[in-house]
Amino acid sequence: MSIDGVLGFDGVSGPVGMFDSGFGGLTVARAVIDLLPGEDLVYIGDTGRYPYGDKPLSEVREYAREIAWSLVDDFGAKAVVVACNTAAAALPVHELEAEFAAAGRSVSVIGVIDPGAEALVRATRKGSVGVIGTIGTINSGSYERAVARASFGASVDLVSAACPGFVEFVERGRTSGEEITVLAERLLAPVREAKVDALLLGCTHYPFLARVISEVLGDDVILVSSADETAFALRDLLQTSGRAKKDENSPGTARFLSSGDVAWFETLGRQLLGPELVGAERWRTRS
Ligand code: DGL
């Protein structure tokens, strides 16, 4: 019997699985809980191996594969949301979807890169945009390709900047203060000089720093977060694939797991996400 059969997999009743290196994907989880309250959710934060941003993409790719498969095999996920730009840069969503399909598993896969790039192109008025992300994401060139896809030949100038250090502040629970502002002024200088009118927060941790980033760049720059856009794209994908939960009146459940310090994950995670993050559990890596 297939695993699908063992789990009674009908393509509709499984949860939406979601993962990130740590707390960043909670920005996407928040948007999904708000937009699709009837869906069940399983979130894995790989805090035991974070940060992903300065690791070789080949290493991040293996972590991403391991977690995505766990969401499907261990939790029966009907859809996987790669709520981490670095992981989506290391393991493009179409490759992950093809891998599931090759193994006979029909799972919808969605990442944050294309929904974010599409929103960025919609937001700009002048055609001059920026993206900030981890070293891994920026060096991968994923956003150059995604913005080119999203702009359909229209001329859009993109400036990219890696922001090492931002994620570490968020993971320590710090989202404002003098040190972050000083770092932001230095790292965002290329974006400011390029006079972009829209900036994509191309790392799911960065929405937690949006106030500082906006103070440094000024009110004229529209900050685009991929969290809401990814939730909308997930809703569309679940509907078109016939996987959306039918009964929207029964509230979904949410489970949160961490490969690192579970107590810290629950404490900081609840501050960042909200009251839904209770009873955090351990997720054990295979490596
Ligand atoms: N939140 C992740 C992203 O969107 C990266 C964080 C990290 O460096 O681990 O890229």
GROMACS .gro file of C-alpha atoms and ligand atoms in nm:
model
  297
    1MET     CA    1   0.000   0.000   0.000
    2SER     CA    2   0.127   0.347  -0.075
    3ILE     CA    3   0.199   0.590   0.205
    4ASP     CA    4  -0.084   0.799   0.066
    5GLY     CA    5  -0.312   0.504   0.138
    6VAL     CA    6  -0.170   0.448   0.487
    7LEU     CA    7  -0.242   0.809   0.581
    8GLY     CA    8  -0.584   0.805   0.421
    9PHE     CA    9  -0.454   1.083   0.198
   10ASP     CA   10  -0.740   1.242   0.006
   11GLY     CA   11  -0.552   1.552  -0.103
   12VAL     CA   12  -0.784   1.781   0.095
   13SER     CA   13  -0.775   1.689   0.461
   14GLY     CA   14  -0.396   1.706   0.515
   15PRO     CA   15  -0.233   2.015   0.660
   16VAL     CA   16  -0.040   2.283   0.482
   17GLY     CA   17   0.327   2.223   0.568
   18MET     CA   18   0.560   2.515   0.594
   19PHE     CA   19   0.924   2.567   0.689
   20ASP     CA   20   1.204   2.817   0.738
   21SER     CA   21   1.548   2.818   0.898
   22GLY     CA   22   1.388   2.964   1.210
   23PHE     CA   23   1.142   3.237   1.297
   24GLY     CA   24   1.126   3.414   0.959
   25GLY     CA   25   0.863   3.191   0.803
   26LEU     CA   26   0.629   3.289   1.085
   27THR     CA   27   0.559   3.605   0.881
   28VAL     CA   28   0.418   3.376   0.613
   29ALA     CA   29   0.243   3.154   0.872
   30ARG     CA   30   0.068   3.463   1.014
   31ALA     CA   31  -0.059   3.560   0.669
   32VAL     CA   32  -0.177   3.203   0.597
   33ILE     CA   33  -0.359   3.171   0.931
   34ASP     CA   34  -0.533   3.504   0.870
   35LEU     CA   35  -0.627   3.435   0.508
   36LEU     CA   36  -0.707   3.064   0.535
   37PRO     CA   37  -0.828   3.011   0.892
   38GLY     CA   38  -0.990   2.678   0.810
   39GLU     CA   39  -0.667   2.513   0.694
   40ASP     CA   40  -0.454   2.304   0.930
   41LEU     CA   41  -0.091   2.412   0.948
   42VAL     CA   42   0.236   2.244   1.042
   43TYR     CA   43   0.537   2.475   1.069
   44ILE     CA   44   0.896   2.359   1.112
   45GLY     CA   45   1.161   2.612   1.215
   46ASP     CA   46   1.507   2.466   1.166
   47THR     CA   47   1.651   2.676   1.449
   48GLY     CA   48   1.902   2.401   1.533
   49ARG     CA   49   2.080   2.462   1.200
   50TYR     CA   50   2.000   2.828   1.134
   51PRO     CA   51   2.123   3.053   0.977
   52TYR     CA   52   2.090   2.925   0.622
   53GLY     CA   53   2.191   3.255   0.462
   54ASP     CA   54   2.568   3.216   0.474
   55LYS     CA   55   2.584   2.838   0.418
   56PRO     CA   56   2.664   2.681   0.080
   57LEU     CA   57   2.342   2.644  -0.120
   58SER     CA   58   2.416   2.272  -0.164
   59GLU     CA   59   2.395   2.226   0.215
   60VAL     CA   60   2.075   2.434   0.244
   61ARG     CA   61   1.927   2.230  -0.040
   62GLU     CA   62   1.969   1.907   0.157
   63TYR     CA   63   1.813   2.063   0.469
   64ALA     CA   64   1.521   2.189   0.261
   65ARG     CA   65   1.468   1.846   0.104
   66GLU     CA   66   1.480   1.674   0.440
   67ILE     CA   67   1.222   1.907   0.596
   68ALA     CA   68   0.992   1.907   0.292
   69TRP     CA   69   0.987   1.528   0.286
   70SER     CA   70   0.924   1.515   0.659
   71LEU     CA   71   0.625   1.747   0.617
   72VAL     CA   72   0.483   1.510   0.357
   73ASP     CA   73   0.582   1.172   0.505
   74ASP     CA   74   0.551   1.242   0.877
   75PHE     CA   75   0.266   1.494   0.878
   76GLY     CA   76   0.075   1.410   0.559
   77ALA     CA   77   0.107   1.763   0.417
   78LYS     CA   78  -0.105   1.820   0.106
   79ALA     CA   79   0.095   2.132   0.021
   80VAL     CA   80   0.442   2.256   0.112
   81VAL     CA   81   0.520   2.625   0.146
   82VAL     CA   82   0.892   2.697   0.132
   83ALA     CA   83   0.868   3.001   0.362
   84CYS     CA   84   1.237   3.078   0.331
   85ASN     CA   85   1.396   3.260   0.040
   86THR     CA   86   1.735   3.098   0.089
   87ALA     CA   87   1.583   2.749   0.087
   88ALA     CA   88   1.374   2.834  -0.221
   89ALA     CA   89   1.689   2.969  -0.392
   90ALA     CA   90   1.875   2.647  -0.306
   91LEU     CA   91   1.590   2.413  -0.401
   92PRO     CA   92   1.362   2.576  -0.659
   93VAL     CA   93   0.998   2.489  -0.600
   94HIS     CA   94   0.947   2.329  -0.941
   95GLU     CA   95   1.233   2.088  -0.865
   96LEU     CA   96   1.082   1.994  -0.531
   97GLU     CA   97   0.740   1.945  -0.686
   98ALA     CA   98   0.894   1.728  -0.960
   99GLU     CA   99   1.074   1.522  -0.696
  100PHE     CA  100   0.746   1.455  -0.515
  101ALA     CA  101   0.574   1.371  -0.843
  102ALA     CA  102   0.855   1.131  -0.943
  103ALA     CA  103   0.799   0.949  -0.613
  104GLY     CA  104   0.426   0.925  -0.689
  105ARG     CA  105   0.331   1.191  -0.436
  106SER     CA  106   0.096   1.461  -0.550
  107VAL     CA  107   0.186   1.763  -0.339
  108SER     CA  108   0.141   2.132  -0.423
  109VAL     CA  109   0.459   2.328  -0.365
  110ILE     CA  110   0.491   2.702  -0.339
  111GLY     CA  111   0.780   2.932  -0.252
  112VAL     CA  112   0.817   3.296  -0.157
  113ILE     CA  113   1.033   3.413  -0.447
  114ASP     CA  114   0.788   3.437  -0.737
  115PRO     CA  115   0.493   3.580  -0.536
  116GLY     CA  116   0.730   3.844  -0.392
  117ALA     CA  117   0.882   3.935  -0.731
  118GLU     CA  118   0.536   3.969  -0.886
  119ALA     CA  119   0.422   4.203  -0.607
  120LEU     CA  120   0.741   4.407  -0.643
  121VAL     CA  121   0.688   4.460  -1.014
  122ARG     CA  122   0.325   4.560  -0.946
  123ALA     CA  123   0.432   4.808  -0.676
  124THR     CA  124   0.688   5.010  -0.871
  125ARG     CA  125   0.587   5.328  -1.053
  126LYS     CA  126   0.931   5.427  -1.185
  127GLY     CA  127   1.058   5.081  -1.278
  128SER     CA  128   1.346   5.105  -1.033
  129VAL     CA  129   1.327   4.839  -0.763
  130GLY     CA  130   1.543   4.673  -0.501
  131VAL     CA  131   1.561   4.342  -0.325
  132ILE     CA  132   1.742   4.261  -0.003
  133GLY     CA  133   1.810   3.911   0.123
  134THR     CA  134   2.066   3.675   0.265
  135ILE     CA  135   2.404   3.624   0.097
  136GLY     CA  136   2.285   3.288  -0.037
  137THR     CA  137   1.966   3.429  -0.188
  138ILE     CA  138   2.128   3.736  -0.343
  139ASN     CA  139   2.426   3.544  -0.486
  140SER     CA  140   2.199   3.279  -0.636
  141GLY     CA  141   2.055   3.528  -0.886
  142SER     CA  142   1.706   3.390  -0.814
  143TYR     CA  143   1.553   3.736  -0.788
  144GLU     CA  144   1.706   3.861  -1.116
  145ARG     CA  145   1.536   3.565  -1.285
  146ALA     CA  146   1.208   3.602  -1.095
  147VAL     CA  147   1.182   3.977  -1.162
  148ALA     CA  148   1.256   3.917  -1.531
  149ARG     CA  149   0.976   3.655  -1.538
  150ALA     CA  150   0.736   3.887  -1.355
  151SER     CA  151   0.802   4.195  -1.569
  152PHE     CA  152   0.721   4.028  -1.903
  153GLY     CA  153   0.983   4.222  -2.099
  154ALA     CA  154   0.904   4.562  -1.941
  155SER     CA  155   1.212   4.751  -1.835
  156VAL     CA  156   1.264   4.711  -1.461
  157ASP     CA  157   1.598   4.799  -1.303
  158LEU     CA  158   1.681   4.582  -1.006
  159VAL     CA  159   1.945   4.654  -0.743
  160SER     CA  160   2.020   4.374  -0.494
  161ALA     CA  161   2.188   4.391  -0.156
  162ALA     CA  162   2.274   4.117   0.090
  163CYS     CA  163   2.209   4.205   0.452
  164PRO     CA  164   2.418   3.971   0.669
  165GLY     CA  165   2.339   4.026   1.035
  166PHE     CA  166   1.970   4.111   1.004
  167VAL     CA  167   1.854   3.754   1.059
  168GLU     CA  168   2.072   3.711   1.367
  169PHE     CA  169   1.909   4.012   1.534
  170VAL     CA  170   1.560   3.872   1.472
  171GLU     CA  171   1.657   3.526   1.598
  172ARG     CA  172   1.776   3.690   1.922
  173GLY     CA  173   1.442   3.868   1.954
  174ARG     CA  174   1.577   4.213   1.866
  175THR     CA  175   1.385   4.408   1.605
  176SER     CA  176   1.477   4.770   1.682
  177GLY     CA  177   1.752   4.976   1.843
  178GLU     CA  178   2.061   5.178   1.762
  179GLU     CA  179   2.279   4.883   1.654
  180ILE     CA  180   2.023   4.762   1.400
  181THR     CA  181   1.975   5.113   1.263
  182VAL     CA  182   2.351   5.160   1.217
  183LEU     CA  183   2.378   4.823   1.041
  184ALA     CA  184   2.075   4.901   0.824
  185GLU     CA  185   2.218   5.237   0.717
  186ARG     CA  186   2.536   5.066   0.599
  187LEU     CA  187   2.373   4.766   0.428
  188LEU     CA  188   2.094   4.963   0.262
  189ALA     CA  189   2.327   5.230   0.115
  190PRO     CA  190   2.328   5.075  -0.237
  191VAL     CA  191   1.948   5.062  -0.236
  192ARG     CA  192   1.923   5.424  -0.124
  193GLU     CA  193   2.176   5.537  -0.386
  194ALA     CA  194   1.981   5.361  -0.661
  195LYS     CA  195   1.672   5.565  -0.565
  196VAL     CA  196   1.437   5.270  -0.590
  197ASP     CA  197   1.068   5.333  -0.528
  198ALA     CA  198   0.989   4.977  -0.413
  199LEU     CA  199   1.196   4.734  -0.208
  200LEU     CA  200   1.124   4.365  -0.166
  201LEU     CA  201   1.208   4.216   0.171
  202GLY     CA  202   1.357   3.903   0.014
  203CYS     CA  203   1.411   3.721   0.341
  204THR     CA  204   1.115   3.615   0.551
  205HIS     CA  205   1.285   3.744   0.867
  206TYR     CA  206   1.300   4.101   0.739
  207PRO     CA  207   0.935   4.206   0.784
  208PHE     CA  208   1.014   4.200   1.157
  209LEU     CA  209   1.266   4.480   1.085
  210ALA     CA  210   1.036   4.676   0.853
  211ARG     CA  211   1.012   4.977   1.082
  212VAL     CA  212   1.388   5.028   1.093
  213ILE     CA  213   1.424   4.965   0.719
  214SER     CA  214   1.150   5.216   0.644
  215GLU     CA  215   1.305   5.477   0.874
  216VAL     CA  216   1.639   5.439   0.694
  217LEU     CA  217   1.493   5.453   0.340
  218GLY     CA  218   1.213   5.703   0.400
  219ASP     CA  219   0.839   5.688   0.342
  220ASP     CA  220   0.865   5.720  -0.035
  221VAL     CA  221   0.997   5.366  -0.073
  222ILE     CA  222   0.723   5.103  -0.070
  223LEU     CA  223   0.828   4.795   0.126
  224VAL     CA  224   0.698   4.473  -0.025
  225SER     CA  225   0.679   4.162   0.191
  226SER     CA  226   0.628   3.826   0.028
  227ALA     CA  227   0.423   3.694   0.322
  228ASP     CA  228   0.078   3.816   0.214
  229GLU     CA  229   0.150   3.749  -0.153
  230THR     CA  230   0.252   3.392  -0.076
  231ALA     CA  231  -0.067   3.338   0.124
  232PHE     CA  232  -0.277   3.462  -0.171
  233ALA     CA  233  -0.082   3.238  -0.409
  234LEU     CA  234  -0.135   2.943  -0.174
  235ARG     CA  235  -0.509   3.010  -0.162
  236ASP     CA  236  -0.525   3.016  -0.542
  237LEU     CA  237  -0.315   2.700  -0.571
  238LEU     CA  238  -0.530   2.508  -0.320
  239GLN     CA  239  -0.845   2.618  -0.499
  240THR     CA  240  -0.728   2.537  -0.851
  241SER     CA  241  -0.587   2.201  -0.745
  242GLY     CA  242  -0.908   2.109  -0.563
  243ARG     CA  243  -0.723   2.084  -0.231
  244ALA     CA  244  -0.884   2.372  -0.039
  245LYS     CA  245  -1.068   2.267   0.277
  246LYS     CA  246  -1.439   2.274   0.207
  247ASP     CA  247  -1.570   2.369   0.552
  248GLU     CA  248  -1.441   2.717   0.618
  249ASN     CA  249  -1.637   2.745   0.941
  250SER     CA  250  -1.438   2.488   1.134
  251PRO     CA  251  -1.114   2.652   1.245
  252GLY     CA  252  -0.792   2.480   1.148
  253THR     CA  253  -0.525   2.360   1.390
  254ALA     CA  254  -0.166   2.482   1.397
  255ARG     CA  255   0.141   2.286   1.508
  256PHE     CA  256   0.482   2.443   1.545
  257LEU     CA  257   0.806   2.245   1.564
  258SER     CA  258   1.168   2.341   1.609
  259SER     CA  259   1.494   2.154   1.565
  260GLY     CA  260   1.665   2.376   1.824
  261ASP     CA  261   1.571   2.512   2.166
  262VAL     CA  262   1.197   2.442   2.177
  263ALA     CA  263   1.126   2.659   2.483
  264TRP     CA  264   1.292   2.962   2.316
  265PHE     CA  265   1.115   2.885   1.993
  266GLU     CA  266   0.782   2.895   2.173
  267THR     CA  267   0.861   3.211   2.375
  268LEU     CA  268   0.997   3.426   2.093
  269GLY     CA  269   0.775   3.264   1.832
  270ARG     CA  270   0.462   3.360   2.023
  271GLN     CA  271   0.585   3.720   2.051
  272LEU     CA  272   0.646   3.732   1.677
  273LEU     CA  273   0.349   3.532   1.548
  274GLY     CA  274   0.082   3.570   1.812
  275PRO     CA  275  -0.117   3.350   2.049
  276GLU     CA  276  -0.156   3.059   1.806
  277LEU     CA  277   0.199   2.948   1.883
  278VAL     CA  278   0.150   2.724   2.185
  279GLY     CA  279   0.277   2.378   2.269
  280ALA     CA  280   0.582   2.392   2.042
  281GLU     CA  281   0.726   2.047   1.969
  282ARG     CA  282   1.066   1.908   1.885
  283TRP     CA  283   1.145   1.818   1.526
  284ARG     CA  284   1.442   1.583   1.498
  285THR     CA  285   1.682   1.621   1.208
  286ARG     CA  286   1.818   1.304   1.054
  287SER     CA  287   2.172   1.443   1.037
  288DGL     N1  288   1.435   3.344   0.651
  288DGL     C1  289   1.532   3.295   0.560
  288DGL     C2  290   1.511   3.354   0.420
  288DGL     O1  291   1.401   3.392   0.388
  288DGL     C3  292   1.677   3.301   0.590
  288DGL     C4  293   1.730   3.313   0.721
  288DGL     C5  294   1.866   3.252   0.744
  288DGL     O2  295   1.969   3.308   0.705
  288DGL     O3  296   1.865   3.146   0.802
  288DGL     O4  297   1.602   3.359   0.343
   0.00000   0.00000   0.00000
